[in-house]
Tab-separated table of C-alpha atoms in Angstrom:
chain	number	residue	atom	x	y	z
A	1	MET	CA	-52.261	56.683	-33.435
A	2	ARG	CA	-53.142	55.142	-36.782
A	3	ILE	CA	-51.747	51.773	-37.805
A	4	ASP	CA	-52.240	49.306	-40.627
A	5	VAL	CA	-52.966	45.834	-39.309
A	6	ASP	CA	-52.217	42.560	-41.042
A	7	LYS	CA	-55.235	40.540	-39.939
A	8	ILE	CA	-58.691	41.284	-38.539
A	9	ALA	CA	-60.168	38.441	-36.508
A	10	SER	CA	-63.677	37.233	-37.253
A	11	ALA	CA	-64.754	38.080	-33.696
A	12	ALA	CA	-64.349	41.769	-34.594
A	13	ARG	CA	-65.929	41.623	-38.042
A	14	HIS	CA	-69.076	43.586	-37.183
A	15	VAL	CA	-67.006	46.520	-35.892
A	16	VAL	CA	-63.766	46.653	-37.918
A	17	SER	CA	-63.821	46.329	-41.690
A	18	HIS	CA	-60.656	48.197	-42.756
A	19	THR	CA	-57.042	47.323	-42.025
A	20	ARG	CA	-56.206	50.939	-41.116
A	21	VAL	CA	-57.398	51.570	-37.563
A	22	VAL	CA	-57.098	54.353	-34.999
A	23	LEU	CA	-55.886	53.324	-31.552
A	24	GLY	CA	-56.513	54.769	-28.116
A	25	THR	CA	-54.665	54.299	-24.840
A	26	THR	CA	-57.786	53.754	-22.749
A	27	ILE	CA	-58.756	50.079	-22.869
A	28	PRO	CA	-61.920	49.035	-21.002
A	29	ALA	CA	-61.074	45.692	-19.388
A	30	VAL	CA	-64.386	44.068	-20.277
A	31	ALA	CA	-65.432	41.325	-22.646
A	32	GLY	CA	-66.128	42.672	-26.112
A	33	THR	CA	-63.595	45.516	-26.213
A	34	VAL	CA	-61.852	45.572	-29.593
A	35	VAL	CA	-58.058	45.771	-29.341
A	36	ALA	CA	-55.020	45.715	-31.590
A	37	GLY	CA	-51.864	43.809	-30.750
A	38	ARG	CA	-48.528	42.551	-32.015
A	39	VAL	CA	-47.961	38.783	-32.145
A	40	LEU	CA	-44.733	37.803	-30.379
A	41	ASP	CA	-44.337	34.138	-31.349
A	42	GLU	CA	-44.175	31.565	-34.125
A	43	LYS	CA	-46.096	28.300	-33.632
A	44	SER	CA	-46.353	24.934	-35.348
A	45	THR	CA	-49.777	23.986	-33.935
A	46	TYR	CA	-52.948	26.013	-33.368
A	47	LYS	CA	-51.305	28.739	-35.429
A	48	GLU	CA	-54.165	30.292	-37.386
A	49	LEU	CA	-56.588	33.173	-37.072
A	50	GLU	CA	-60.009	33.141	-38.702
A	51	ASP	CA	-60.649	36.354	-40.618
A	52	ALA	CA	-63.924	38.165	-41.239
A	53	HIS	CA	-64.705	35.948	-44.234
A	54	GLY	CA	-64.116	32.714	-42.328
A	55	ARG	CA	-60.747	32.015	-43.943
A	56	MET	CA	-58.065	30.547	-41.683
A	57	ARG	CA	-54.892	32.618	-42.001
A	58	THR	CA	-51.523	31.571	-40.613
A	59	VAL	CA	-50.253	33.902	-37.892
A	60	HIS	CA	-46.581	34.929	-37.778
A	61	ARG	CA	-44.338	36.699	-35.302
A	62	GLY	CA	-44.676	40.439	-35.782
A	63	ASP	CA	-48.187	40.335	-37.245
A	64	LEU	CA	-50.426	43.210	-36.187
A	65	ILE	CA	-53.878	41.840	-35.465
A	66	VAL	CA	-57.271	43.078	-34.332
A	67	GLY	CA	-59.083	40.914	-31.803
A	68	VAL	CA	-61.602	41.130	-28.987
A	69	LEU	CA	-61.116	40.890	-25.238
A	70	GLY	CA	-62.897	37.867	-23.836
A	71	SER	CA	-62.668	34.730	-21.751
A	72	ARG	CA	-62.496	31.063	-22.607
A	73	ASP	CA	-62.742	27.839	-20.612
A	74	ALA	CA	-62.015	25.039	-23.070
A	75	LEU	CA	-61.182	21.481	-22.053
A	76	ARG	CA	-59.518	20.793	-25.416
A	77	GLY	CA	-57.896	24.208	-25.785
A	78	TYR	CA	-57.072	27.211	-23.604
A	79	SER	CA	-58.684	28.694	-20.543
A	80	GLY	CA	-58.296	32.405	-19.969
A	81	VAL	CA	-59.894	35.537	-18.561
A	82	VAL	CA	-60.091	39.259	-19.176
A	83	PRO	CA	-57.613	40.838	-16.713
A	84	GLU	CA	-58.848	43.409	-14.211
A	85	THR	CA	-56.920	46.083	-16.096
A	86	VAL	CA	-55.520	46.262	-19.623
A	87	ALA	CA	-53.052	48.873	-20.871
A	88	PRO	CA	-50.830	49.370	-23.923
A	89	GLY	CA	-47.719	47.232	-23.552
A	90	ASP	CA	-49.440	44.457	-21.609
A	91	ILE	CA	-48.768	40.907	-22.783
A	92	LEU	CA	-51.947	38.849	-23.225
A	93	HIS	CA	-52.732	35.705	-25.223
A	94	LEU	CA	-54.701	34.667	-28.279
A	95	LEU	CA	-57.202	32.253	-26.727
A	96	ASN	CA	-58.938	30.900	-29.830
A	97	LEU	CA	-58.928	30.851	-33.611
A	98	GLY	CA	-61.630	33.514	-33.783
A	99	GLY	CA	-59.523	36.234	-32.187
A	100	VAL	CA	-60.586	36.246	-28.536
A	101	ILE	CA	-57.749	37.736	-26.471
A	102	GLY	CA	-57.215	37.427	-22.719
A	103	ARG	CA	-54.816	36.240	-20.043
A	104	CYS	CA	-54.294	32.490	-20.419
A	105	THR	CA	-54.723	30.568	-17.158
A	106	SER	CA	-54.557	26.949	-18.345
A	107	VAL	CA	-53.255	25.086	-21.404
A	108	ASN	CA	-54.153	21.772	-23.014
A	109	PRO	CA	-50.805	20.286	-24.115
A	110	ASP	CA	-52.268	19.149	-27.437
A	111	VAL	CA	-52.429	22.765	-28.656
A	112	GLY	CA	-49.174	24.023	-27.142
A	113	GLN	CA	-48.647	27.409	-25.541
A	114	PRO	CA	-50.857	30.203	-26.921
A	115	PHE	CA	-49.613	33.089	-29.014
A	116	ARG	CA	-48.460	35.976	-26.843
A	117	VAL	CA	-49.884	39.304	-27.971
A	118	GLU	CA	-48.482	42.697	-26.993
A	119	ILE	CA	-51.463	45.012	-26.642
A	120	LEU	CA	-51.015	48.236	-28.630
A	121	GLY	CA	-54.296	49.907	-27.727
A	122	SER	CA	-58.041	49.875	-28.106
A	123	VAL	CA	-59.505	50.274	-31.564
A	124	LEU	CA	-61.475	53.518	-31.595
A	125	ARG	CA	-64.916	53.980	-33.050
A	126	LEU	CA	-65.074	57.358	-34.790
A	127	THR	CA	-68.497	58.844	-35.422
A	128	GLY	CA	-69.447	62.083	-37.159
A	129	ASP	CA	-67.249	65.009	-36.149
A	130	ASP	CA	-65.853	63.182	-33.115
A	131	ARG	CA	-62.104	63.179	-33.724
A	132	GLN	CA	-61.319	61.621	-30.341
A	133	GLY	CA	-63.491	58.542	-30.715
A	134	GLU	CA	-64.267	55.962	-28.075
A	135	PRO	CA	-63.077	52.381	-27.543
A	136	ALA	CA	-65.041	50.082	-29.809
A	137	SER	CA	-66.928	47.045	-28.542
A	138	ILE	CA	-68.734	44.225	-30.311
A	139	LEU	CA	-71.587	44.634	-27.802
A	140	PRO	CA	-74.282	45.497	-28.736
A	141	GLY	CA	-74.163	43.386	-31.860
A	142	PRO	CA	-76.433	43.436	-34.907
A	143	VAL	CA	-78.645	40.785	-33.281
A	144	PRO	CA	-80.496	42.328	-30.305
A	145	LEU	CA	-80.724	40.728	-26.880
A	146	LEU	CA	-84.282	39.638	-26.095
A	147	GLU	CA	-86.202	39.069	-22.879
A	148	GLU	CA	-89.019	37.283	-24.708
A	149	LEU	CA	-89.220	34.957	-27.678
A	150	PRO	CA	-91.588	35.315	-30.624
A	151	GLN	CA	-93.327	32.288	-32.099
A	152	LEU	CA	-90.678	30.010	-33.580
A	153	PRO	CA	-90.725	27.190	-36.108
A	154	PRO	CA	-89.714	23.764	-34.758
A	155	VAL	CA	-86.304	23.922	-33.082
A	156	VAL	CA	-83.892	20.989	-32.797
A	157	LEU	CA	-81.258	21.558	-30.109
A	158	LEU	CA	-77.924	19.749	-30.360
A	159	ALA	CA	-76.144	19.358	-27.034
A	160	GLY	CA	-73.074	17.367	-26.074
A	161	THR	CA	-71.063	15.881	-23.262
A	162	CYS	CA	-68.135	18.231	-24.002
A	163	MET	CA	-66.389	19.981	-26.865
A	164	HIS	CA	-65.291	17.782	-29.786
A	165	ALA	CA	-68.215	15.421	-29.189
A	166	GLY	CA	-69.503	15.664	-32.765
A	167	LYS	CA	-72.204	18.305	-32.308
A	168	THR	CA	-71.364	20.311	-35.423
A	169	ALA	CA	-71.067	17.168	-37.543
A	170	ALA	CA	-74.497	16.093	-36.311
A	171	ALA	CA	-75.952	19.542	-36.947
A	172	CYS	CA	-74.592	19.541	-40.495
A	173	ALA	CA	-75.931	16.045	-41.178
A	174	LEU	CA	-79.365	17.091	-39.958
A	175	VAL	CA	-79.321	20.316	-41.976
A	176	ARG	CA	-78.305	18.384	-45.080
A	177	ARG	CA	-80.995	15.741	-44.702
A	178	ALA	CA	-83.706	18.282	-43.945
A	179	ALA	CA	-82.744	20.340	-46.996
A	180	ARG	CA	-82.757	17.201	-49.150
A	181	ARG	CA	-86.275	16.492	-47.953
A	182	GLY	CA	-87.479	19.894	-49.090
A	183	LEU	CA	-87.304	21.883	-45.868
A	184	SER	CA	-85.889	25.380	-45.634
A	185	VAL	CA	-83.452	25.261	-42.728
A	186	GLY	CA	-82.083	28.009	-40.512
A	187	ALA	CA	-79.134	27.279	-38.249
A	188	CYS	CA	-77.448	28.848	-35.274
A	189	LYS	CA	-74.940	28.377	-32.497
A	190	LEU	CA	-76.132	29.524	-29.086
A	191	THR	CA	-73.108	28.931	-26.830
A	192	GLY	CA	-69.346	28.619	-27.146
A	193	VAL	CA	-66.519	30.972	-28.112
A	194	ALA	CA	-66.619	33.266	-31.146
A	195	LEU	CA	-65.738	31.474	-34.390
A	196	ARG	CA	-67.533	31.514	-37.731
A	197	ARG	CA	-66.370	28.063	-38.801
A	198	ASP	CA	-69.288	26.052	-37.419
A	199	THR	CA	-72.103	28.254	-38.737
A	200	LEU	CA	-70.371	28.528	-42.112
A	201	GLU	CA	-70.197	24.740	-42.236
A	202	MET	CA	-73.922	24.552	-41.536
A	203	GLU	CA	-74.506	26.928	-44.441
A	204	ASP	CA	-72.305	24.730	-46.629
A	205	HIS	CA	-74.613	21.809	-45.807
A	206	GLY	CA	-77.796	23.624	-46.782
A	207	ALA	CA	-78.809	26.176	-44.153
A	208	PHE	CA	-79.943	29.333	-45.943
A	209	VAL	CA	-79.345	31.537	-42.882
A	210	ALA	CA	-77.097	31.115	-39.848
A	211	HIS	CA	-76.341	33.248	-36.790
A	212	SER	CA	-74.395	32.845	-33.562
A	213	PHE	CA	-74.082	34.460	-30.141
A	214	ALA	CA	-71.183	36.491	-31.566
A	215	ASP	CA	-73.739	38.306	-33.738
A	216	ALA	CA	-75.393	39.326	-30.461
A	217	GLY	CA	-72.115	40.849	-29.265
A	218	LEU	CA	-70.653	38.093	-27.088
A	219	PRO	CA	-67.043	36.941	-27.629
A	220	SER	CA	-67.907	33.851	-25.584
A	221	THR	CA	-70.805	32.688	-23.457
A	222	ASN	CA	-69.135	31.847	-20.157
A	223	THR	CA	-69.867	35.427	-19.099
A	224	GLY	CA	-72.469	37.986	-20.107
A	225	PRO	CA	-76.159	37.857	-21.058
A	226	VAL	CA	-76.104	34.336	-22.479
A	227	VAL	CA	-79.832	33.583	-22.395
A	228	PRO	CA	-80.992	36.944	-23.848
A	229	ALA	CA	-78.402	36.453	-26.589
A	230	ALA	CA	-79.690	32.936	-27.299
A	231	ARG	CA	-83.255	34.235	-27.535
A	232	GLY	CA	-82.106	36.992	-29.867
A	233	VAL	CA	-80.243	34.582	-32.132
A	234	LEU	CA	-83.215	32.210	-32.389
A	235	ALA	CA	-85.518	35.129	-33.177
A	236	ALA	CA	-83.097	36.492	-35.798
A	237	VAL	CA	-83.075	33.138	-37.586
A	238	ALA	CA	-86.861	32.848	-37.293
A	239	GLU	CA	-87.294	36.227	-39.030
A	240	HIS	CA	-86.288	34.483	-42.260
A	241	ARG	CA	-89.239	32.080	-41.861
A	242	PRO	CA	-87.444	28.726	-42.082
A	243	ASP	CA	-89.376	25.485	-41.755
A	244	LEU	CA	-86.884	24.271	-39.160
A	245	ILE	CA	-84.168	25.724	-36.916
A	246	VAL	CA	-81.128	23.600	-36.078
A	247	ALA	CA	-79.434	25.081	-32.999
A	248	GLU	CA	-76.087	23.885	-31.671
A	249	LEU	CA	-75.001	24.395	-28.071
A	250	GLY	CA	-71.214	24.642	-28.023
A	251	ASP	CA	-69.234	23.014	-25.195
A	252	GLY	CA	-70.825	20.449	-22.864
A	253	LEU	CA	-73.734	20.213	-20.484
A	254	LEU	CA	-71.501	20.633	-17.428
A	255	GLY	CA	-69.186	23.259	-18.919
A	256	THR	CA	-69.110	26.952	-18.065
A	257	TYR	CA	-70.541	28.315	-21.308
A	258	GLY	CA	-74.144	28.640	-20.161
A	259	VAL	CA	-75.512	25.509	-21.834
A	260	MET	CA	-77.680	24.571	-18.866
A	261	ASP	CA	-78.861	28.178	-18.526
A	262	VAL	CA	-80.126	28.039	-22.100
A	263	LEU	CA	-81.679	24.594	-21.661
A	264	THR	CA	-83.559	25.632	-18.517
A	265	ASP	CA	-84.930	28.884	-19.938
A	266	PRO	CA	-88.731	28.408	-20.036
A	267	ALA	CA	-89.206	30.361	-23.275
A	268	ILE	CA	-86.561	28.329	-25.086
A	269	GLN	CA	-87.822	25.048	-23.623
A	270	ARG	CA	-91.300	25.744	-24.995
A	271	SER	CA	-89.837	26.145	-28.488
A	272	VAL	CA	-87.827	22.912	-28.547
A	273	SER	CA	-89.229	20.110	-30.695
A	274	ALA	CA	-86.320	17.685	-30.216
A	275	VAL	CA	-82.941	17.336	-28.525
A	276	VAL	CA	-80.013	15.505	-30.133
A	277	LEU	CA	-77.202	14.394	-27.831
A	278	SER	CA	-73.585	14.001	-28.962
A	279	ALA	CA	-71.365	11.943	-26.672
A	280	ASN	CA	-67.734	10.886	-26.597
A	281	ASP	CA	-68.373	7.598	-24.790
A	282	PRO	CA	-71.299	5.464	-23.552
A	283	VAL	CA	-70.896	6.505	-19.910
A	284	GLY	CA	-71.061	10.158	-20.917
A	285	ALA	CA	-74.134	9.421	-23.020
A	286	TRP	CA	-75.852	7.713	-20.095
A	287	GLY	CA	-74.988	10.554	-17.708
A	288	ALA	CA	-76.166	13.229	-20.125
A	289	VAL	CA	-79.529	11.512	-20.521
A	290	GLN	CA	-79.872	11.559	-16.724
A	291	LEU	CA	-79.186	15.308	-16.725
A	292	LEU	CA	-81.613	16.096	-19.532
A	293	GLU	CA	-84.591	13.937	-18.568
A	294	PRO	CA	-85.567	15.945	-15.442
A	295	LEU	CA	-85.719	19.037	-17.668
A	296	GLY	CA	-88.255	17.363	-19.948
A	297	LEU	CA	-85.620	17.262	-22.686
A	298	ARG	CA	-85.044	13.557	-23.219
A	299	PRO	CA	-82.883	13.151	-26.346
A	300	VAL	CA	-84.476	11.584	-29.401
A	301	VAL	CA	-81.119	10.134	-30.466
A	302	VAL	CA	-77.513	9.845	-29.322
A	303	THR	CA	-74.685	10.341	-31.815
A	304	GLY	CA	-70.999	11.258	-31.745
A	305	PRO	CA	-67.836	9.168	-31.174
A	306	ALA	CA	-69.717	6.968	-28.695
A	307	THR	CA	-71.648	5.596	-31.681
A	308	ASP	CA	-68.667	4.967	-33.962
A	309	ASN	CA	-69.400	1.245	-33.951
A	310	ALA	CA	-72.103	-1.207	-32.947
A	311	ALA	CA	-70.577	-1.854	-29.532
A	312	GLY	CA	-71.166	1.710	-28.406
A	313	CYS	CA	-74.600	1.935	-29.989
A	314	SER	CA	-75.885	-1.215	-28.318
A	315	VAL	CA	-74.638	-0.208	-24.861
A	316	ILE	CA	-76.177	3.263	-25.158
A	317	THR	CA	-79.569	1.975	-26.265
A	318	GLU	CA	-79.598	-0.801	-23.669
A	319	ARG	CA	-78.607	1.438	-20.763
A	320	SER	CA	-80.436	4.655	-21.639
A	321	GLY	CA	-83.303	3.497	-23.842
A	322	VAL	CA	-82.387	6.134	-26.436
A	323	ALA	CA	-81.680	5.317	-30.085
A	324	ALA	CA	-78.009	5.565	-31.069
A	325	ILE	CA	-77.142	6.470	-34.682
A	326	ASN	CA	-73.826	7.714	-36.007
A	327	ALA	CA	-74.372	10.965	-37.912
A	328	ARG	CA	-71.254	10.525	-40.049
A	329	GLN	CA	-71.625	6.887	-41.051
A	330	ALA	CA	-75.424	6.834	-41.332
A	331	SER	CA	-76.301	10.468	-41.972
A	332	GLU	CA	-79.568	9.800	-43.803
A	333	ALA	CA	-80.849	7.390	-41.158
A	334	PHE	CA	-79.809	9.844	-38.459
A	335	GLY	CA	-81.563	12.766	-40.126
A	336	ASP	CA	-84.697	10.773	-40.897
A	337	HIS	CA	-84.941	9.561	-37.303
A	338	VAL	CA	-84.927	13.138	-36.016
A	339	LEU	CA	-87.194	14.583	-38.707
A	340	ASP	CA	-89.743	11.784	-38.594
A	341	GLY	CA	-90.248	12.538	-34.916
A	342	LEU	CA	-91.248	16.095	-35.845
A	343	ARG	CA	-94.220	15.221	-38.044
A	344	GLY	CA	-96.632	16.751	-35.564
A	345	ALA	CA	-95.090	20.174	-36.042
A	346	PRO	CA	-97.429	22.272	-38.233
A	347	SER	CA	-94.786	23.598	-40.631
A	348	LEU	CA	-93.438	20.108	-41.281
A	349	ARG	CA	-96.621	18.185	-42.011
A	350	VAL	CA	-96.439	18.585	-45.770
A	351	VAL	CA	-92.754	18.037	-46.374
A	352	ALA	CA	-91.528	15.740	-43.601
A	353	GLY	CA	-92.179	12.617	-45.630
A	354	ARG	CA	-90.261	13.654	-48.742
A	355	ARG	CA	-87.230	11.681	-49.800
């Protein structure tokens, strides 16, 4: 069956580029399968779908959309899983703005109930003379999974206590300051749920290349080959020969998105030049430092809502011994603090002192 869809989610952008798609009745119930569905609701909050270009488009009842089967486990959003079986006519849910579709298991009241989506079928990949096609998947993606890492430029990892802790804002501030100081900056997102918004924002702030785990074929990182995908993403950015890589870890240290798996990978650890911690409150900042120190990844600075005023900053520094600088209110000081600690890195010796 051929249909014309109204919106193609960004999670499917590497597989589906045209609004006319061919559907099949066999739907592999695994993360990454590309599906088409009919939206059954209208919403007043959390009502958009990010398209292939990164534009947020309002979703309406009756819209035909293309998304990707996947799971999510978001404190500030929806939790959901890929059901054991999926068939045409099943009712699933739109779990995030990037087009990840699954069965919702838990809802944060701030975002309301998720869009219900009636599954119409799998989107078929047609190749050559094959008129039957096969169900399309975003895995493998254009960025290969890697078991080893090549030599990388200095890498700054940005981790946080949970989602909405200010990691992307900190990453963008660091990218901006590094670019202003004459560095060529590559950026990436290694964990989370598929959405272009954060990497596009990093590009807007001066990164000349940006990739994410979705480019490696993962709709989210709470299942699947998270560490090989992270290695592949770092290597893909490094191919462009940046002076510095700014890498954000979506979700929090104790979440289910594989953040600790990435942080404890020996190959990735060897490539890390600095860790920036974003925290929502001073207690979270203190606890995160305790988690990171045994890994040899003591943060060089704490930022995020916990540093929104001097009260938080002073408590964090007193209790943890780590500098606390707000990346939004003092972006230059924040960026300089991180970059000045990287002067020993070979590719930064010449330019790290520029203003």
